[in-house]
């Protein structure tokens, strides 16, 4: 498992998300309402739309285009038209730095 | 009594079939579609990065099977008999129904000029294939109509280095659904991208290789696309005696004038609290009306009250509109790193919001605005205009109040 730095926690809005591109792939990194961090594949499983552009409320992210929704903690698809879960990756904060394991 | 029959296998009909199951309906569900394909999404038809028209299915075949939905494709309905509760299909079948849902959608409005038959429509997968088979750098297209479909198509074709002329009878583009400020910005972007506009003119004739405008202008064109809007598909409803107007008239619960027949999506004109009926043509409306109609057919009595919402992609710009902005509303602008938002207040109450920016960057703001509209709040215009005031905070305060 390779841990990669994805920037500072303070650069992600609380209950928000950022897009993180690495190794030719795109991911979404979320900061929950309790400052916990999570990482998922960056594109909606219904259509390749960046989830980091979507609205994050509590532990849910809504796709900006078709309103499909996911629980970003486990990647579970919550609302159609999204029906396939998101792949998730371990994420942590060390001394204010967000790290994700993309291996 | 033979379960529920849905006429029309577009976004609305297909979504309704699944929503019936989600609502606990366990009887037979039959979905009848005129096209020879599995149900597919229309928005991706214009997005052809490799020149190939995509057919993105709304659901895989197995999902229909798992849900116990019988799908009859390539079947049109020749007769609907509300008294006998039957529909006659083009293949000779006679289907009885307990309840029926009409999701017949809309069809392109036809041009009336000489040579109108030479113009291509842009509505179905077959239409998209016909258009994009003509596309190559240096080809010339005349698009008739500067509404959302015409403008979106213009942007896609300019990206493929096609020469684009847009002809519009009105003095400006996007006059119907898009707030003037954003219509002007999109127009300017099209001009910058090389689209040539011909306003205040109609088409006198479409020839083999040119379009003749009402003022005599001749525009060379290798192909012509007609994008002058759609008409609700109400032929079947009319012939069977259902109440119709600009659409199949329904009450607030999406029930037509026949007690066991409902309508949803582009074809449905829904009764409004203040009187009259409103019909919407958008992807979101097709889905949300389908879900309400399905729940009501399964026994609920919900009124349809979703806030209208649509998006449009042109070049790298994304437009989203929630609610119905009207010129009479007080407008409040807010700038954002990704673009610009405009909010619309009616007597102090937030009723609509629109945003234009790069990609989907403003989508989250419009979604929050939609929630604020649903909460019927009267926000301070100063707060709405201030990019430093998080809309999520406004929503939480409104909900806590």
Coordinates of C-alpha atoms in Angstrom, one line a residue:
Chain A
X1 CA 0.0 0.0 0.0
X2 CA 1.4 3.4 -1.0
X3 CA 0.5 6.4 1.1
X4 CA 0.4 9.6 -0.9
X5 CA 0.2 13.2 0.4
X6 CA -3.0 14.9 -0.8
X7 CA -2.5 18.3 0.8
X8 CA -3.6 20.0 4.0
X9 CA -6.8 19.3 5.9
X10 CA -7.4 23.0 6.2
X11 CA -7.7 23.2 2.4
X12 CA -10.8 21.0 2.4
X13 CA -14.0 22.7 3.6
X14 CA -15.7 21.0 6.5
X15 CA -18.5 18.9 4.9
X16 CA -16.7 19.4 1.6
X17 CA -14.6 17.6 -1.0
X18 CA -11.7 18.2 -3.2
X19 CA -10.6 16.5 -6.4
X20 CA -7.2 14.7 -6.2
X21 CA -5.5 13.5 -9.4
X22 CA -2.7 11.0 -9.0
X23 CA -1.0 8.4 -11.3
X24 CA -3.4 9.0 -14.2
X25 CA -6.5 8.5 -12.0
X26 CA -8.8 10.9 -10.3
X27 CA -10.1 10.6 -6.7
X28 CA -12.3 12.6 -4.4
X29 CA -11.2 13.4 -0.8
X30 CA -13.9 14.3 1.7
X31 CA -13.7 16.1 5.0
X32 CA -16.7 15.0 7.2
X33 CA -18.6 17.2 9.7
X34 CA -16.3 15.7 12.4
X35 CA -13.1 16.5 10.5
X36 CA -12.6 12.8 9.6
X37 CA -11.3 12.3 6.1
X38 CA -12.2 9.7 3.4
X39 CA -11.2 9.0 -0.1
X40 CA -13.2 7.4 -3.0
X41 CA -12.8 7.0 -6.7
X42 CA -13.4 10.5 -8.1
X43 CA -16.1 9.8 -10.7
X44 CA -19.7 9.0 -10.3
X45 CA -20.4 5.3 -11.2
X46 CA -23.5 6.3 -13.2
X47 CA -21.7 8.7 -15.5
X48 CA -18.1 9.9 -15.4
X49 CA -18.8 13.2 -13.5
X50 CA -16.4 14.5 -10.9
X51 CA -18.0 14.0 -7.5
X52 CA -15.8 16.7 -5.9
X53 CA -18.1 19.1 -7.7
X54 CA -21.0 17.7 -5.9
X55 CA -22.7 18.8 -2.7
X56 CA -21.4 17.2 0.5
X57 CA -23.9 17.1 3.4
X58 CA -23.1 15.1 6.5
X59 CA -21.5 11.9 5.1
X60 CA -23.3 12.0 1.8
X61 CA -22.1 13.3 -1.6
X62 CA -24.5 14.0 -4.4
X63 CA -23.4 13.9 -8.0
X64 CA -23.7 17.4 -9.5
X65 CA -25.3 16.1 -12.7
X66 CA -28.0 13.5 -12.1
X67 CA -28.4 13.7 -8.3
X68 CA -27.2 10.2 -7.6
X69 CA -25.9 10.0 -4.1
X70 CA -23.3 8.0 -2.1
X71 CA -22.2 7.5 1.5
X72 CA -18.6 8.4 1.0
X73 CA -17.4 6.5 4.1
X74 CA -18.0 3.1 2.5
X75 CA -18.8 4.2 -1.1
X76 CA -22.3 2.9 -0.9
X77 CA -24.7 4.1 -3.6
X78 CA -27.7 5.6 -1.9
X79 CA -29.8 7.0 -4.6
X80 CA -30.5 6.3 -8.3
X81 CA -29.4 6.7 -11.0
X82 CA -26.2 5.7 -9.1
X83 CA -26.5 2.0 -8.4
X84 CA -22.9 0.8 -8.4
X85 CA -20.8 1.5 -5.2
X86 CA -17.7 3.7 -5.3
X87 CA -14.3 2.2 -4.7
X88 CA -12.9 3.6 -1.4
X89 CA -9.3 4.1 -0.3
X90 CA -7.9 4.5 3.2
X91 CA -7.3 8.1 4.3
X92 CA -5.8 9.7 7.4
X93 CA -4.6 13.0 8.7
X94 CA -1.1 13.2 10.1
X95 CA 0.0 16.6 11.6
X96 CA -2.6 18.4 9.5
X97 CA -1.6 16.6 6.3
X98 CA -4.1 14.4 4.4
X99 CA -2.7 11.1 3.3
X100 CA -4.4 8.5 1.1
X101 CA -3.4 5.0 0.4
X102 CA -3.9 4.4 -3.3
X103 CA -2.0 1.1 -3.7
Chain B
X1 CA -57.4 -6.7 -14.3
X2 CA -53.9 -7.0 -15.6
X3 CA -51.6 -4.9 -13.6
X4 CA -50.0 -1.7 -14.7
X5 CA -49.1 -0.8 -18.3
X6 CA -46.7 2.0 -19.0
X7 CA -46.8 3.5 -22.5
X8 CA -43.4 5.0 -23.4
X9 CA -40.0 3.6 -22.5
X10 CA -38.0 6.8 -22.1
X11 CA -36.6 8.2 -18.9
X12 CA -40.0 8.7 -17.3
X13 CA -41.6 5.4 -18.3
X14 CA -38.6 3.3 -17.3
X15 CA -38.1 5.1 -14.0
X16 CA -41.8 4.7 -13.2
X17 CA -41.5 0.9 -13.8
X18 CA -38.8 0.6 -11.2
X19 CA -40.4 3.1 -8.8
X20 CA -43.6 0.9 -8.8
X21 CA -41.5 -1.9 -7.4
X22 CA -39.8 0.4 -4.9
X23 CA -43.3 1.5 -3.8
X24 CA -44.1 -2.1 -3.1
X25 CA -46.3 -2.8 -6.1
X26 CA -46.2 -6.5 -6.8
X27 CA -48.6 -6.9 -9.7
X28 CA -47.6 -7.2 -13.4
X29 CA -45.7 -4.2 -14.8
X30 CA -45.5 -3.9 -18.6
X31 CA -43.4 -1.2 -20.3
X32 CA -44.2 -0.5 -23.9
X33 CA -41.6 1.3 -26.0
X34 CA -41.8 2.3 -29.7
X35 CA -38.0 2.3 -30.3
X36 CA -36.2 -0.9 -31.1
X37 CA -33.7 -0.5 -28.2
X38 CA -33.4 -1.1 -24.5
X39 CA -34.4 2.1 -22.7
X40 CA -31.6 4.7 -23.1
X41 CA -30.7 8.1 -21.8
X42 CA -31.0 11.1 -24.1
X43 CA -28.5 13.6 -22.6
X44 CA -25.5 11.6 -23.7
X45 CA -26.6 11.6 -27.3
X46 CA -24.9 14.9 -28.0
X47 CA -21.7 13.9 -26.3
X48 CA -19.6 12.2 -28.9
X49 CA -15.9 12.6 -27.9
X50 CA -14.8 10.0 -30.4
X51 CA -17.4 10.8 -33.0
X52 CA -19.4 7.7 -32.1
X53 CA -22.9 8.3 -30.8
X54 CA -23.3 6.7 -27.4
X55 CA -26.2 4.6 -26.3
X56 CA -26.2 4.7 -22.5
X57 CA -28.8 2.4 -21.2
X58 CA -31.0 3.6 -18.4
X59 CA -30.7 0.1 -17.0
X60 CA -29.3 -3.3 -18.1
X61 CA -31.7 -5.9 -19.4
X62 CA -31.1 -8.0 -16.3
X63 CA -32.4 -5.2 -14.0
X64 CA -35.7 -5.3 -15.8
X65 CA -35.9 -9.0 -15.4
X66 CA -34.9 -9.0 -11.8
X67 CA -37.6 -6.4 -11.1
X68 CA -40.2 -8.5 -13.0
X69 CA -40.8 -5.8 -15.6
X70 CA -42.0 -7.0 -19.0
X71 CA -40.5 -4.8 -21.7
X72 CA -42.2 -4.8 -25.1
X73 CA -39.8 -2.9 -27.4
X74 CA -40.5 -1.7 -30.9
X75 CA -44.2 -1.6 -30.1
X76 CA -46.4 1.3 -30.6
X77 CA -49.9 1.7 -29.3
X78 CA -52.6 2.0 -31.9
X79 CA -55.6 2.4 -29.6
X80 CA -56.3 3.2 -26.0
X81 CA -59.8 2.3 -24.8
X82 CA -60.3 3.8 -21.3
X83 CA -63.8 2.3 -20.9
X84 CA -62.6 -1.2 -21.6
X85 CA -59.2 -0.6 -19.9
X86 CA -57.3 -2.0 -22.8
X87 CA -54.6 -0.9 -25.2
X88 CA -54.1 -2.3 -28.7
X89 CA -50.5 -2.7 -29.8
X90 CA -49.0 -2.5 -33.3
X91 CA -48.1 -6.2 -33.1
X92 CA -51.8 -7.1 -32.7
X93 CA -51.7 -7.7 -28.9
X94 CA -54.5 -6.4 -26.7
X95 CA -53.3 -5.6 -23.2
X96 CA -55.7 -5.1 -20.3
X97 CA -54.7 -2.9 -17.5
X98 CA -55.7 -2.1 -13.9
X99 CA -53.9 1.3 -14.2
X100 CA -52.1 2.9 -17.1
X101 CA -49.3 5.4 -17.2
X102 CA -48.8 7.6 -20.2
X103 CA -45.1 8.7 -20.6
X104 CA -45.3 9.3 -24.3
X105 CA -42.9 12.2 -24.2
X106 CA -42.6 14.8 -26.9
X107 CA -41.8 14.9 -30.5
X108 CA -39.9 17.6 -32.5
X109 CA -42.0 20.4 -33.8
X110 CA -42.0 20.4 -37.6
X111 CA -40.8 23.1 -39.9
X112 CA -43.4 24.4 -42.4
X113 CA -41.1 25.7 -45.1
X114 CA -40.4 24.3 -48.5
X115 CA -37.8 21.5 -48.2
X116 CA -38.6 20.9 -44.5
X117 CA -38.2 17.2 -45.0
X118 CA -34.5 17.8 -45.6
X119 CA -33.9 19.0 -42.1
X120 CA -32.8 16.4 -39.5
X121 CA -34.4 16.3 -36.0
X122 CA -32.3 15.8 -32.8
X123 CA -34.3 13.8 -30.3
X124 CA -33.6 10.1 -30.6
X125 CA -30.6 7.9 -30.9
X126 CA -31.4 7.4 -34.6
X127 CA -31.5 11.2 -35.0
X128 CA -28.1 11.6 -33.3
X129 CA -26.6 8.9 -35.6
X130 CA -28.0 10.7 -38.7
X131 CA -26.5 14.0 -37.6
X132 CA -23.1 12.8 -36.5
X133 CA -22.7 10.6 -39.6
X134 CA -22.5 14.0 -41.5
X135 CA -19.9 15.5 -39.2
X136 CA -16.4 16.2 -40.4
X137 CA -14.0 19.2 -40.2
X138 CA -15.0 21.9 -42.7
X139 CA -18.5 20.6 -43.2
X140 CA -21.3 23.3 -42.9
X141 CA -24.4 22.9 -40.8
X142 CA -27.4 25.2 -40.5
X143 CA -29.1 24.8 -37.1
X144 CA -32.7 26.2 -37.1
X145 CA -33.5 27.3 -33.6
X146 CA -31.4 28.9 -30.9
X147 CA -32.9 27.2 -27.9
X148 CA -31.1 24.8 -25.6
X149 CA -30.9 21.9 -28.0
X150 CA -29.7 24.1 -30.9
X151 CA -27.1 25.8 -28.8
X152 CA -25.8 22.6 -27.3
X153 CA -25.5 21.0 -30.7
X154 CA -23.7 24.1 -32.0
X155 CA -21.1 23.9 -29.2
X156 CA -20.5 20.2 -29.9
X157 CA -20.2 20.7 -33.7
X158 CA -17.8 23.7 -33.3
X159 CA -15.6 21.4 -31.2
X160 CA -15.5 19.2 -34.3
X161 CA -14.5 22.1 -36.5
X162 CA -17.9 22.2 -38.3
X163 CA -19.0 25.5 -39.6
X164 CA -22.2 26.5 -37.8
X165 CA -24.9 28.9 -38.7
X166 CA -27.8 29.3 -36.3
X167 CA -31.1 30.8 -37.5
X168 CA -33.5 32.1 -34.9
X169 CA -36.9 33.8 -35.4
X170 CA -36.5 35.7 -32.1
X171 CA -34.1 38.6 -31.7
X172 CA -31.8 36.7 -29.3
X173 CA -31.0 33.1 -28.3
X174 CA -32.2 31.1 -25.3
X175 CA -35.1 33.4 -24.8
X176 CA -37.5 30.9 -23.1
X177 CA -35.9 29.2 -20.1
X178 CA -32.6 30.8 -19.5
X179 CA -32.2 34.1 -17.5
X180 CA -31.3 36.9 -19.9
X181 CA -27.9 37.5 -18.2
X182 CA -26.7 34.0 -18.8
X183 CA -28.3 33.8 -22.2
X184 CA -26.2 36.8 -23.2
X185 CA -23.0 35.2 -21.8
X186 CA -23.6 32.0 -23.7
X187 CA -24.4 33.9 -26.8
X188 CA -21.1 35.8 -26.6
X189 CA -19.2 32.6 -26.0
X190 CA -20.8 31.0 -29.1
X191 CA -19.8 34.1 -31.2
X192 CA -16.3 33.9 -29.8
X193 CA -16.2 30.2 -30.9
X194 CA -17.2 31.2 -34.4
X195 CA -20.9 30.4 -34.5
X196 CA -22.7 32.8 -36.9
X197 CA -26.2 33.8 -35.8
X198 CA -29.1 35.0 -37.9
X199 CA -31.7 36.5 -35.7
X200 CA -35.2 37.9 -36.5
X201 CA -35.4 35.6 -39.5
X202 CA -37.1 32.4 -40.4
X203 CA -36.3 29.8 -43.1
X204 CA -38.0 30.3 -46.4
X205 CA -36.6 27.1 -48.0
X206 CA -34.2 24.3 -47.4
X207 CA -32.4 23.2 -50.6
X208 CA -30.0 20.4 -51.3
X209 CA -26.9 22.4 -50.3
X210 CA -28.2 25.7 -48.9
X211 CA -30.8 27.3 -46.7
X212 CA -32.7 30.4 -47.9
X213 CA -33.8 32.8 -45.1
X214 CA -36.9 35.0 -45.1
X215 CA -34.8 38.0 -46.0
X216 CA -33.3 36.3 -49.0
X217 CA -30.0 35.4 -47.4
X218 CA -28.6 32.2 -48.7
X219 CA -26.6 30.1 -46.3
X220 CA -24.6 27.2 -47.8
X221 CA -25.2 24.1 -45.7
X222 CA -24.1 20.5 -46.2
X223 CA -26.8 19.5 -43.7
X224 CA -29.6 21.1 -41.7
X225 CA -30.8 20.4 -38.2
X226 CA -34.2 21.6 -37.0
X227 CA -34.3 22.4 -33.3
X228 CA -37.4 24.5 -33.0
X229 CA -38.7 22.8 -29.9
X230 CA -41.0 19.9 -29.2
X231 CA -44.7 19.2 -28.9
X232 CA -46.1 16.9 -26.3
X233 CA -47.0 13.6 -27.7
X234 CA -50.8 13.5 -27.0
X235 CA -52.1 11.8 -30.1
X236 CA -53.1 8.6 -28.2
X237 CA -54.6 10.5 -25.3
X238 CA -56.6 12.8 -27.5
X239 CA -58.0 9.9 -29.6
X240 CA -59.1 8.1 -26.5
X241 CA -61.0 11.1 -25.2
X242 CA -58.7 12.2 -22.3
X243 CA -58.6 15.9 -21.5
X244 CA -55.6 17.5 -23.3
X245 CA -54.3 21.0 -23.9
X246 CA -50.6 21.7 -24.1
X247 CA -50.0 18.2 -22.9
X248 CA -52.1 15.5 -21.3
X249 CA -54.0 17.3 -18.5
X250 CA -53.5 15.9 -15.0
X251 CA -54.5 16.8 -11.5
X252 CA -51.8 17.6 -9.0
X253 CA -51.4 13.9 -8.3
X254 CA -50.7 13.3 -12.1
X255 CA -54.0 11.5 -12.6
X256 CA -55.6 12.3 -16.0
X257 CA -59.3 12.8 -16.6
X258 CA -59.7 9.0 -16.6
X259 CA -59.6 7.6 -13.1
X260 CA -57.1 4.8 -13.7
X261 CA -54.8 6.6 -16.1
X262 CA -51.9 8.8 -15.1
X263 CA -49.4 10.8 -17.1
X264 CA -45.8 11.9 -16.4
X265 CA -42.8 13.5 -18.1
X266 CA -42.7 15.7 -21.2
X267 CA -46.2 14.8 -22.2
X268 CA -47.9 15.7 -18.9
X269 CA -49.4 19.1 -18.1
X270 CA -49.9 19.2 -14.4
X271 CA -52.6 21.3 -12.6
X272 CA -51.1 24.2 -10.5
X273 CA -52.3 25.4 -7.2
X274 CA -53.1 28.8 -8.6
X275 CA -54.9 27.4 -11.6
X276 CA -53.8 26.3 -15.1
X277 CA -51.5 23.5 -16.0
X278 CA -47.7 23.5 -16.5
X279 CA -45.6 21.1 -18.6
X280 CA -41.9 20.7 -18.2
X281 CA -39.3 19.3 -20.5
X282 CA -36.3 18.2 -18.5
X283 CA -34.5 15.1 -17.5
X284 CA -35.1 15.7 -13.8
X285 CA -38.8 16.3 -14.3
X286 CA -39.2 13.1 -16.3
X287 CA -37.7 11.2 -13.3
X288 CA -39.4 12.9 -10.4
X289 CA -42.9 12.9 -12.0
X290 CA -42.4 9.2 -12.8
X291 CA -41.6 8.5 -9.2
X292 CA -44.7 10.5 -7.9
X293 CA -47.0 8.9 -10.5
X294 CA -45.7 5.4 -9.6
X295 CA -46.3 5.9 -5.9
X296 CA -49.8 7.2 -6.6
X297 CA -50.6 4.3 -8.8
X298 CA -49.4 2.0 -6.0
X299 CA -51.9 3.7 -3.6
X300 CA -50.4 7.0 -2.4
X301 CA -52.0 10.4 -2.9
X302 CA -49.0 12.6 -3.3
X303 CA -49.2 16.0 -5.1
X304 CA -46.3 16.7 -7.4
X305 CA -44.4 19.6 -6.1
X306 CA -40.8 19.3 -7.2
X307 CA -38.8 22.4 -8.0
X308 CA -38.0 22.6 -11.7
X309 CA -34.3 22.1 -12.4
X310 CA -32.3 21.6 -15.5
X311 CA -28.8 21.9 -16.8
X312 CA -27.1 22.6 -20.1
X313 CA -23.5 22.1 -21.2
X314 CA -22.0 24.3 -23.8
X315 CA -18.3 24.3 -24.5
X316 CA -16.7 24.1 -21.1
X317 CA -19.5 26.0 -19.5
X318 CA -22.2 24.5 -17.3
X319 CA -25.5 26.2 -16.8
X320 CA -27.9 25.1 -14.0
X321 CA -31.3 26.6 -13.2
X322 CA -33.5 25.7 -10.3
X323 CA -37.0 27.1 -9.9
X324 CA -38.5 29.5 -12.5
X325 CA -36.7 32.8 -12.8
X326 CA -39.0 35.6 -14.1
X327 CA -38.1 39.1 -15.2
X328 CA -40.3 40.5 -12.5
X329 CA -38.3 38.9 -9.7
X330 CA -35.7 40.8 -7.7
X331 CA -32.3 39.4 -8.8
X332 CA -29.3 39.2 -6.6
X333 CA -25.9 38.4 -8.1
X334 CA -23.0 36.5 -6.4
X335 CA -19.6 35.8 -7.9
X336 CA -17.9 32.5 -7.2
X337 CA -14.4 31.2 -8.1
X338 CA -16.1 28.9 -10.7
X339 CA -18.4 31.5 -12.2
X340 CA -21.5 33.5 -11.4
X341 CA -24.7 32.9 -9.6
X342 CA -28.0 34.8 -9.7
X343 CA -30.8 34.4 -7.1
X344 CA -34.4 35.4 -7.7
X345 CA -36.6 36.7 -5.0
X346 CA -40.4 37.1 -5.2
X347 CA -41.6 39.5 -2.5
X348 CA -38.5 38.6 -0.5
X349 CA -38.9 34.8 -0.8
X350 CA -36.2 32.9 -2.7
X351 CA -37.9 31.3 -5.7
X352 CA -35.2 30.5 -8.2
X353 CA -31.5 30.4 -8.7
X354 CA -29.2 30.1 -11.8
X355 CA -25.5 29.6 -12.2
X356 CA -23.1 29.7 -15.1
X357 CA -19.5 28.6 -14.7
X358 CA -16.8 26.2 -15.7
X359 CA -18.0 22.6 -15.8
X360 CA -20.1 21.5 -12.8
X361 CA -18.4 23.9 -10.4
X362 CA -21.5 25.7 -9.5
X363 CA -23.7 22.6 -9.1
X364 CA -23.4 22.4 -5.4
X365 CA -24.5 26.0 -4.9
X366 CA -27.5 25.5 -7.1
X367 CA -28.4 22.4 -5.1
X368 CA -28.2 24.3 -1.9
X369 CA -30.3 27.1 -3.5
X370 CA -32.9 24.5 -4.4
X371 CA -33.0 23.4 -0.8
X372 CA -33.4 27.0 0.3
X373 CA -36.2 27.5 -2.2
X374 CA -37.9 24.3 -0.8
X375 CA -37.6 25.7 2.7
X376 CA -39.5 28.8 1.6
X377 CA -37.0 31.2 3.2
X378 CA -36.7 34.9 2.8
X379 CA -32.9 35.4 2.9
X380 CA -31.2 38.8 3.2
X381 CA -30.2 39.8 -0.3
X382 CA -26.9 41.0 1.2
X383 CA -26.2 37.5 2.5
X384 CA -27.0 36.0 -0.9
X385 CA -24.7 38.4 -2.7
X386 CA -21.8 37.8 -0.3
X387 CA -19.5 35.0 -1.6
X388 CA -18.2 34.8 2.0
X389 CA -21.6 33.6 3.3
X390 CA -21.8 29.8 2.9
X391 CA -25.2 28.8 1.5
X392 CA -25.0 25.7 3.6
X393 CA -24.9 27.9 6.7
X394 CA -28.0 29.7 5.5
X395 CA -29.8 26.4 5.0
X396 CA -28.8 25.1 8.4
X397 CA -30.0 28.4 10.1
X398 CA -33.3 28.2 8.1
X399 CA -33.8 24.6 9.2
X400 CA -33.0 25.4 12.8
X401 CA -35.4 28.3 12.9

